[in-house]
Amino acid sequence: MAELTLIEAVRAALARALEDDPSVVVLGEDVGLDGGVFRATDGLWQRFGERRVRDTPLSEAAIAGVAVGLAAQGFRPVAEIQFQGFIHPALDQIANHAARLRNRTRGRLTCPMVLRAPYGAGVHAPEHHSESIEAVFAHIPGLRVVIPSSPARAYGLLLAAIRDPDPVVFFEPKRLYRAGKETVTDDGTALPLDTAFVAREGRDLTLVGWGAALKECREAAETLAGEGVEAEIVDVATLKPYDAETVLGSVRRTGRCVIAHEAPRTGGFGAEIAARVAEDALDVLRAPIRRVTAPDTIPPLPRLEHLYLPSAGQIAQAAREVVAWR
Amino acid sequence: MAELTLIEAVRAALARALEDDPSVVVLGEDVGLDGGVFRATDGLWQRFGERRVRDTPLSEAAIAGVAVGLAAQGFRPVAEIQFQGFIHPALDQIANHAARLRNRTRGRLTCPMVLRAPYGAGVHAPEHHSESIEAVFAHIPGLRVVIPSSPARAYGLLLAAIRDPDPVVFFEPKRLYRAGKETVTDDGTALPLDTAFVAREGRDLTLVGWGAALKECREAAETLAGEGVEAEIVDVATLKPYDAETVLGSVRRTGRCVIAHEAPRTGGFGAEIAARVAEDALDVLRAPIRRVTAPDTIPPLPRLEHLYLPSAGQIAQAAREVVAWR
Amino acid sequence: MAKTPPGTERTVARFEIRARGYLTAEGEPRGALPSFAEDRDQLVRLHAAMTRTRAFDQKAVALQRTGRLGTFASSLGQEAVSVGLAAAMRPEDVLVPSFREQGAQLWRGVRMEELLLYWGGDERGSDFADPAVRQDFPVCVPVGTQYPHAVGVALAFTLRGEARVAVVAGGDGSTSRGDFHEALNMAGVWRLPVVFVINNNQWAISVPLDRQTAAQTLAQKAIGAGLPGEQVDGCDVIAVRDAVGRAVERARAGEGPSLIECVTYRLSDHTTADDATRYREDREVSRHWAGEPLKRLRAHLGRAHGWTKEEEEELRARIHAEVEAAAERYLAIPPQLAASIVAHIHAHLPPDLEAVRARLAEGGDG
Amino acid sequence: MAKTPPGTERTVARFEIRARGYLTAEGEPRGALPSFAEDRDQLVRLHAAMTRTRAFDQKAVALQRTGRLGTFASSLGQEAVSVGLAAAMRPEDVLVPSFREQGAQLWRGVRMEELLLYWGGDERGSDFADPAVRQDFPVCVPVGTQYPHAVGVALAFTLRGEARVAVVAGGDGSTSRGDFHEALNMAGVWRLPVVFVINNNQWAISVPLDRQTAAQTLAQKAIGAGLPGEQVDGCDVIAVRDAVGRAVERARAGEGPSLIECVTYRLSDHTTADDATRYREDREVSRHWAGEPLKRLRAHLGRAHGWTKEEEEELRARIHAEVEAAAERYLAIPPQLAASIVAHIHAHLPPDLEAVRARLAEGGDG
Ligand SMILES: Cc1ncc(C[n+]2csc(CCOP(=O)(O)OP(=O)(O)O)c2C)c(N)n1
Ligand SMILES: Cc1ncc(C[n+]2csc(CCOP(=O)(O)OP(=O)(O)O)c2C)c(N)n1
Ligand SMILES: [Mg+2]
Ligand SMILES: [Mg+2]
């Protein structure tokens, strides 16, 4: 048991996986001696050697494609893409190969690989370093999409992702990498990969979010609590497969749903969540669903990124509106 | 005025654009002498020359990236990606450059390019030839996403896309390429790029679809009409920017909404449409929203693809259920 | 700072691309043959495999023309590439094909009816039954994406300390794809046991080689990754078998990756969906029939090893029967279960898909 | 069939990579200099530009360290590359930079305060005011993605019949990206007026060159695309200016694209967010200070052209003042309007975004 930051929890999970399973191989740009630009792999190269913790050339497509080959051979590659904004060249290999290999071969070849990437804005990073494009991946059949929101979740979900027999993309909220510590028991216990978590209980409305946005959801819930409004927060840590039941269960109790995400609104994963509620829980909805998201624009450069990210204030305001509805 | 198939309408629009505007350049694999694998560019090479109708090497990333460079110089490249399933390598250039150039430079450089690609299943094509991933593009800020559903729409929308000052992806329903003819007046008149079309009027429910799925929507509407149910069909030809008002207006009249698309359900663009209705027209909804889509799986190889595509029967059944609700 | 010695200019690297060929277009040896090619049995095996590949292709095209197969890519005129490369591999090696290596797949143990099933539109065709090929990759349609897979497979071999080699194949067009270069480069850095075989059949659908690249050879594409590259006459199965064999054994010995360009010509349309008369002259095609690989080896076999007309006829009859029987088996394979469209997408189906599966299993639609 | 003449083996292509350098690390000419380098004024201009680039970098790093700039990539030790390539271009040519070519950008007319604004986190920094650079591309962060843009720009020049050239720059790491190879190859097929300049500073963040590629030189990466590739001492601005100049003029004359590898060393951290002591020895860095480009040219200027200490001091003082004034201007630039986060995403804002824009313009949040 230790108090860890999110990035330390990622590192602990990687170390645990490397330790427990000789088929685990970590690869990516600067993951070796440098320990990753965010230090996710700090010390792993020294501990597990350059064969299993492997610096790659600057080739995102090949990183993903090589992972497919390794995985087809029974290895469990855990590849790092340095920032989510640079994952696009890997998309072909992810969508057209990793996610399909099992289906294409009726299970003869499989692809137990993980692609990790830090995502999201709010750390004053340079251009192309603030993306939040999880929705793109959640639309790819055959892929799992996981986004932890805390150190303990990061640890348990990453272990689960590595052990899963199918490809998983694992997006880490870089804004939370060092935002706080949480008790993490490094005993190799994985979390379920298909379960949303109720992060806070409340009767008046359901706040749905994931990753870094959970922070603003929590802050909004605190504010609202001061106003006598109790928000239930559901952390959709596994976007795909999406655990509709947990969200629906909560909405059935509260009758109201506000969804928050960092990604641009149109086609964000919030749309899927809203659609599922509108399909399956319309009868209990006492107010329109509200999405609090970034606008449909590119993440601004640092000076104005605060205007882009959905704020706790905006979430609280949306919550007030749905609670006051009619 | 002529009776044209959809592919002929595409070709007529390309020819018109090349004729009218010397800055238009057509490029892609096999678009030259061969006239494109679907013959979209048949005869254009002969008529406009190899400088303006240009075979490229087999390099999707560079096709998109070169188009960005051309567009930044004031040309209007119209690039063909041979099948939508091969567009992934171009995504980096589309999302990280084409869609951003105006924003990144505050309008100093712009990117008036079009990327055309045939999409969709149902033509017994080989593996990776049946994709329908429009939702991925509709989530990219700065991009326009257009999908015609008929020859006349193809003609007018493609001209509009080519004339638009910003990048547009234009996905052509290959299943409809030769499925029927329509009167097309080749007079250079473009259609609006931000307007959904009411393809059929009806009072009982709103059927929302685009591209090839419009065919099944129409068939379903015919069946339903025989049962006394009048479906209004909205063709969301421009997914992005999404014309919410036309859909909402229809749903406000009918109180019921069924959305049909070929893409896998989770994170498909149907989710966005459902979310918008649930946000903005909840009060008028008399039944849950229903999505009729492909399941969350890879388009099957030809023998079973009919089980994958949403059928007119499924759409009609969903319509009956929402009409009979409560 | 560059470590430039005195003098303003000097040569820092030199490369040359060597080309090999053993048989002329007429099947005459140009010189001494590699030792395996002195062995009649080995040559007969190569000849039989090429004949079998051609017969298979013909049958597949015929099935397509009569509506019993989907789009199909014949390897007409390029049989020496896929047969030669497969003959150079050991069973425990892994093949990562593109979509025109049926010759290699058949040699290694993929069944004809499996290939037909795949091209006939049924995923089970990629679930190869023979244990010898269960690690081989299936056909790869997105051009060039197969190369990194082979690098990953080779890395797996290295990590496990196995003396196995990954062999990956692709066309001239595929060398314009970024994946190809990223894979070559990564294989080079890690000195992995992988052999890249390029079937330069002069065309990528309608795009001829000189519109595909300004490089004089495709073999020289290895240079940028620091790999050895070599060109062979791809219509000479002896040359292909020899060059790939040397490359495979170098790789197996830990001496790293290499690239072999096999110069061939696509005598058929690109696929059954293509009409090559739209973009190339019949004359050009006819000209290339002269050096086609089967005739060439047969001529040599006849002259040097007394291969008789009777043997040839017996072989053809045997293969004809084999292909017909495979086609029968293919046509008799019962359809896949409806539920199979979702059953294999994850190891553990989430509830939504489980529901779809159940509905399909009950005969409902998706 | 390959047109193989008699004999089983022959050489079909030969390549060599030549390297050039005019000044030794100590600034001694190795031989005759290119003619422009006989002209004191031209050398002084190059020297001034490199000095200016270094001063700018230092100021930017200082601003970052004091919280007034975001992450910044210094070009310390590599000033000769960006200055040399810019000096070889004409104003009407187009520069497509990566993120370490501030020397080239400043030379061509981008203002210091614009670069600071960009790295300070404000998009207006890429809206270059000087008409001379309004067609230049902005900094490119996704490594390697800039290469195809330059090919497109060059194609535009060709289509319009303009005698202009696109010059694109990138690092050693960027040569591992597929985009680089696709761009090289397409430029080769179409013989476009584009020059690829590689700043081989030996490191891609923490990945040293020998883990990046097995190629002995990066210049040889041109061979696979059929382009000429050449290596120069990238710490010798005369060599860079000369080689890029020849390449640019070849391109302008319609003789096609080429690649110049400039061998340098990254004396700084990768960016201000990096700590290079984690992965490389101080000793290695110190060693490379010996040949750094400014000292080298200054020594030559002194010896061959009587460049005095006074002139040097006067130059430095002038540049210091210029940089300080630019920093002041940068710091005084009023913030962008809130609404700007959506205002430039489309030429015509759709209603949703128009509403966001209006809300932001009224001081509300997005
Ligand atoms: C990435 C990608 N782009 C386009 C296609 C469509 N396509 C299929 S084969 C082919 C040409 C391939 O040429 P080459 O690599 O020379 O192989 P060959 O067909 O000649 O064997 C093209 C363009 C594809 N399958 N994948
Ligand atoms: C596609 C992509 N992958 C990763 C990164 C993160 N990154 C930024 S610079 C860099 C190294 C670049 O090395 P090199 O090309 O040698 O240029 P240098 O920084 O040395 O000038 C990396 C990995 C990126 N910006 N883009
Ligand atoms: Mg070919
Ligand atoms: Mg570098």
Short mmCIF file of N, CA and C and ligand atoms in Angstrom, two decimals, chain C residues 171-173 199 201-204, ligand 3:
data_model
loop_
_atom_site.label_atom_id
_atom_site.label_comp_id
_atom_site.label_asym_id
_atom_site.label_seq_id
_atom_site.Cartn_x
_atom_site.Cartn_y
_atom_site.Cartn_z
N GLY C 171 3.75 -5.71 -53.07
CA GLY C 171 3.95 -5.31 -54.46
C GLY C 171 4.74 -4.04 -54.62
N ASP C 172 5.03 -3.70 -55.88
CA ASP C 172 5.75 -2.46 -56.16
C ASP C 172 5.00 -1.26 -55.58
N GLY C 173 3.70 -1.26 -55.74
CA GLY C 173 2.92 -0.14 -55.21
C GLY C 173 3.08 0.00 -53.71
N ASN C 199 7.31 -8.09 -54.91
CA ASN C 199 6.92 -8.55 -56.24
C ASN C 199 6.71 -7.32 -57.11
N ASN C 201 5.74 -6.23 -60.10
CA ASN C 201 5.06 -6.70 -61.32
C ASN C 201 4.74 -5.54 -62.26
N GLN C 202 5.40 -4.42 -62.05
CA GLN C 202 5.37 -3.25 -62.95
C GLN C 202 4.11 -2.41 -62.87
N TRP C 203 3.09 -2.91 -62.19
CA TRP C 203 1.82 -2.18 -62.15
C TRP C 203 1.22 -2.21 -60.75
N ALA C 204 0.63 -1.13 -60.36
CA ALA C 204 -0.23 -1.08 -59.17
C ALA C 204 -1.60 -0.67 -59.72
MG MG E 3 2.32 -4.30 -58.59
#
